[in-house]
């Protein structure tokens, strides 16, 4: 699996590779992997969370479909969506209608919101020959009920995918992929911790680009690159700068344009925690790889899924404390609520989260973006003012 | 004679509602427990079998809009930090809660003793109850009803919902009311539901006649009122539907159309099917746009959001929890897009419609996201052209009468011109 | 002769078309839509009948004296109409002069106005004699406004009758002139027009015959944005969608898809082989895909709307514009300009963005079948047309694209055809 070239590529080379891979609207990495063996299959998934270990265990390549960002011109997608619906589905439709997703044999639509849910139906209507799966995540607070439900969903998903891929369902394979996913989570976790502890060593635009690339390449390739990047970043001396440390919350589905992340960091903020590509670390714990793998996975999800707007919060206090806790964990000075326009889960959560932040004395600002936002002036001003005000009054 | 008959069902409904809201107002004194819940996937029979009183926030929101209060409530919520982008039902309800919680009949609504979130077909409900929980300090029960992602309610999903009802909802209601679960009472109530459902389906299907004695969208909003809310499974509810059915059958015998804002619409020039919820801030104006043109709605999907009965489902007293699970899973908003396309195409054909109208509301992604694909597919399957209108549920800023009138006129004239061409 | 009239009451202009018994176009008229819809409709109809009677005399005059004589007669007729309007404007201005200036200025003002109007009338006469091309497309308000302002500037006295005073009088009075019925019809002015032309034998006779021709209005149909305001019974009102489809079909019988991008709205229409609409889509309340968006951009760039297209055509490296939200248009534009991007490149991107939005409506209505007809004000913008051609080719392949010079009359033509069908 590990096909990283040796000697280890330089940090610049990794970032360049990530930028090229993440920006590749034709998904060449996935296509190349498929071309190596005609019996191979790939499954696409939308944000936020899909069980990638299950997809891989069926022998398929999981491919994250996170829209076309600001690089994709929307020609057909607008014919499918009214102006008051977020941007992501129209760019996903654009990718599909222009043939860029033609290498996928299956598409998974997790229960992120009603828009993505209904997109699964659009897919069934447009591509009846494709395997389309809508995935309801477990929502109820009662863990046993939730885990039983999720276990049975995962099991049927696994069997379906094995059938498409022409593989025999194997517990061994599942366990192996759970271990791979644990490794992926571990390296992402270390990257996040390094950025938290020394943000000058891990600019978020690099981290984000690397994670985007990780969504569309085989796990082994990403693991190697991420480890090399981590080693290089850790080794770098880094120059501490007087910046305000912020958590960016709310951008867990439609991804912000890279320009927005750059704008926030260049306006004097260091992002020390965020929701970008949250699915890759939604399950917060290492999943045990002994026992019944599907059951373990289901229980790990129910036990440890990170608090986010797409999952029901069973306790009122949980909602109120969330931001304060994230800010404390990240040793941040404030929060930027950055949500995609028309994003129901994020925008409906925002008043509660902001109230919680306010009650805890955490300064915050809020704005909306679209994946193809092309102008950043207003964000620059907002983030800059926010950083200045915290520097002047907020830091103790 | 028919006018009197029509008045009777309306009068009965009015009294039922007034009585219900009076009881709600008195609840803090009478001690009757109050449960806030939602229309799609509600467990009314179960709630009422514990002698608890339900309150439906969506109904409050739509009633607020009909009474011209929604703009102010929405402004209150937006001032409190809610985005212009999100569901106006939620904002209207939050605004109402913060403005004294005065209900549709002008009486004050009691605070909930339990928030029963039976969450069918729309994620916003989940957020809505998280938001309501911030306003009220009371227990919450959450019921997850899986979406019909592959076009059916799987046995596993059915069992999942039934288990939640058994293991979390019933114990919560027992704790709330101090009463034990009485399955016998629930069964009786379910049997009454099934009778009312039978009558309601007969009312809906009367629209297959020419002229149609009902308007199955604007008029149906009133017809479904009791069964979508506090009265499914009750004696009054069953009685209301018996009366309504008789009235409609009498109107059909006399060859009369429905009462509309343009009078009794017996000369029906266009038979339409409608998808999507109505606009509530300009409900009568919107209806009048249709009735002034002689357009009657013969079938709609909105009248199925609180239960889809016309494809055979009835509450089954023999399997109380299983039937509640089936009910929840079968509500219109829980049906996948291909299923919605099939249903609309079926309506267009079975009700011999001249056209179909999609009313897309900004608020509701559950309905709206994908409607343009529905439009194309239904056109393809039926060969009947569709119309696409846009406004909102309860935010008056999104209702443009001139724009809607223009589209509707253009659409109906198109149908007329095609009809003329076909006749030649 | 029986005629059929279609009137298209748009938000900015009102158009009328007169058809003969066979359904051939006899005349067209256009005026700016004022606050007074009845009057706008009346003015457009009068114009259409003037044009209809000119159609009737065309053959006779051309036979008797050649095409030049016809042209000269038409210009003489326009001159007569224009003189009536100037005279009326002068009356209004003189009537309001006493209230507009102090007594001490009145005599100077009277003298200035005398000179001002003498010059303006002389200019009109001069232009007629000089055989200059008539400014047919301009409405009196626009043509008169610029001429008046120019002359006022020349003769104003900064210490006495100021330019501001003169312009103020004009602004006040032009509205009154526009909103009163003026008889600009054929019979009243053709005689004076004939007198201005050295009469070749046969011209007067042909004109006389045209003037006395009995043009009976057998039926009228109204359409357009303001159609509900027309003094027509309901059966004589048709939606602009239907009229547009039928009008486009009459102009290009093989048309199956019509795109109309106007100032306020965009319509994508599919028609069958008889010109009947089979499906249509209109933009939502967002103005992103309409001409209005280009209007905002023109304002933001301090340019005339008609200058946008030609400048955009100079682009060699169009910028991709993602947001066509009118609210953000200005900000996006300023940011891009501040980044050093070239105006023509930004404009080329904006035109493509507007057409992209329109294309999504076309796709919603059922796509583009051969032949495709593009109408509306934006069809006059060469950069928009280029963007459209490119996008049609990229997405639908080879399609014949029709753009008529008379496309502004498409809706009125359709309405007139409906009138003829109904009769």
PDB file of C-alpha atoms in Angstrom, chain C residues 294 297 301 303 307-321 333 336-338 340-353 381-384 386-387:
ATOM      1  CA  UNK C 294     -25.656  44.982 -16.746  1.00  0.00           C
ATOM      2  CA  UNK C 297     -22.444  47.349 -13.844  1.00  0.00           C
ATOM      3  CA  UNK C 301     -18.273  51.781 -14.196  1.00  0.00           C
ATOM      4  CA  UNK C 303     -20.439  54.020 -18.623  1.00  0.00           C
ATOM      5  CA  UNK C 307     -20.819  50.873 -24.314  1.00  0.00           C
ATOM      6  CA  UNK C 308     -20.409  47.740 -22.211  1.00  0.00           C
ATOM      7  CA  UNK C 309     -20.640  45.181 -24.992  1.00  0.00           C
ATOM      8  CA  UNK C 310     -18.159  46.763 -27.399  1.00  0.00           C
ATOM      9  CA  UNK C 311     -15.608  47.210 -24.611  1.00  0.00           C
ATOM     10  CA  UNK C 312     -16.062  43.595 -23.476  1.00  0.00           C
ATOM     11  CA  UNK C 313     -15.384  42.428 -27.021  1.00  0.00           C
ATOM     12  CA  UNK C 314     -11.876  43.836 -26.739  1.00  0.00           C
ATOM     13  CA  UNK C 315     -11.039  41.303 -24.060  1.00  0.00           C
ATOM     14  CA  UNK C 316      -8.471  38.677 -24.837  1.00  0.00           C
ATOM     15  CA  UNK C 317      -8.355  37.040 -21.398  1.00  0.00           C
ATOM     16  CA  UNK C 318     -11.831  37.062 -19.852  1.00  0.00           C
ATOM     17  CA  UNK C 319     -11.957  36.880 -16.085  1.00  0.00           C
ATOM     18  CA  UNK C 320     -14.221  34.287 -14.537  1.00  0.00           C
ATOM     19  CA  UNK C 321     -16.912  35.910 -12.465  1.00  0.00           C
ATOM     20  CA  UNK C 333     -16.044  44.836  -9.631  1.00  0.00           C
ATOM     21  CA  UNK C 336     -11.105  43.139  -9.276  1.00  0.00           C
ATOM     22  CA  UNK C 337     -10.253  46.555 -10.634  1.00  0.00           C
ATOM     23  CA  UNK C 338      -8.140  47.201  -7.574  1.00  0.00           C
ATOM     24  CA  UNK C 340      -5.318  45.394 -11.571  1.00  0.00           C
ATOM     25  CA  UNK C 341      -7.562  43.311 -13.774  1.00  0.00           C
ATOM     26  CA  UNK C 342      -8.474  44.927 -17.066  1.00  0.00           C
ATOM     27  CA  UNK C 343     -11.906  46.435 -17.495  1.00  0.00           C
ATOM     28  CA  UNK C 344     -12.583  44.631 -20.751  1.00  0.00           C
ATOM     29  CA  UNK C 345     -11.593  41.286 -19.239  1.00  0.00           C
ATOM     30  CA  UNK C 346     -13.878  41.797 -16.263  1.00  0.00           C
ATOM     31  CA  UNK C 347     -16.695  42.892 -18.538  1.00  0.00           C
ATOM     32  CA  UNK C 348     -16.270  39.884 -20.787  1.00  0.00           C
ATOM     33  CA  UNK C 349     -16.540  37.686 -17.692  1.00  0.00           C
ATOM     34  CA  UNK C 350     -19.640  39.532 -16.516  1.00  0.00           C
ATOM     35  CA  UNK C 351     -21.375  39.075 -19.850  1.00  0.00           C
ATOM     36  CA  UNK C 352     -20.638  35.385 -19.764  1.00  0.00           C
ATOM     37  CA  UNK C 353     -21.937  35.182 -16.198  1.00  0.00           C
ATOM     38  CA  UNK C 381     -25.331  43.719 -26.879  1.00  0.00           C
ATOM     39  CA  UNK C 382     -22.609  42.144 -29.029  1.00  0.00           C
ATOM     40  CA  UNK C 383     -20.660  40.725 -26.085  1.00  0.00           C
ATOM     41  CA  UNK C 384     -23.782  39.057 -24.730  1.00  0.00           C
ATOM     42  CA  UNK C 386     -20.943  36.288 -28.414  1.00  0.00           C
ATOM     43  CA  UNK C 387     -21.145  34.702 -24.966  1.00  0.00           C
TER      44      UNK C 387
END
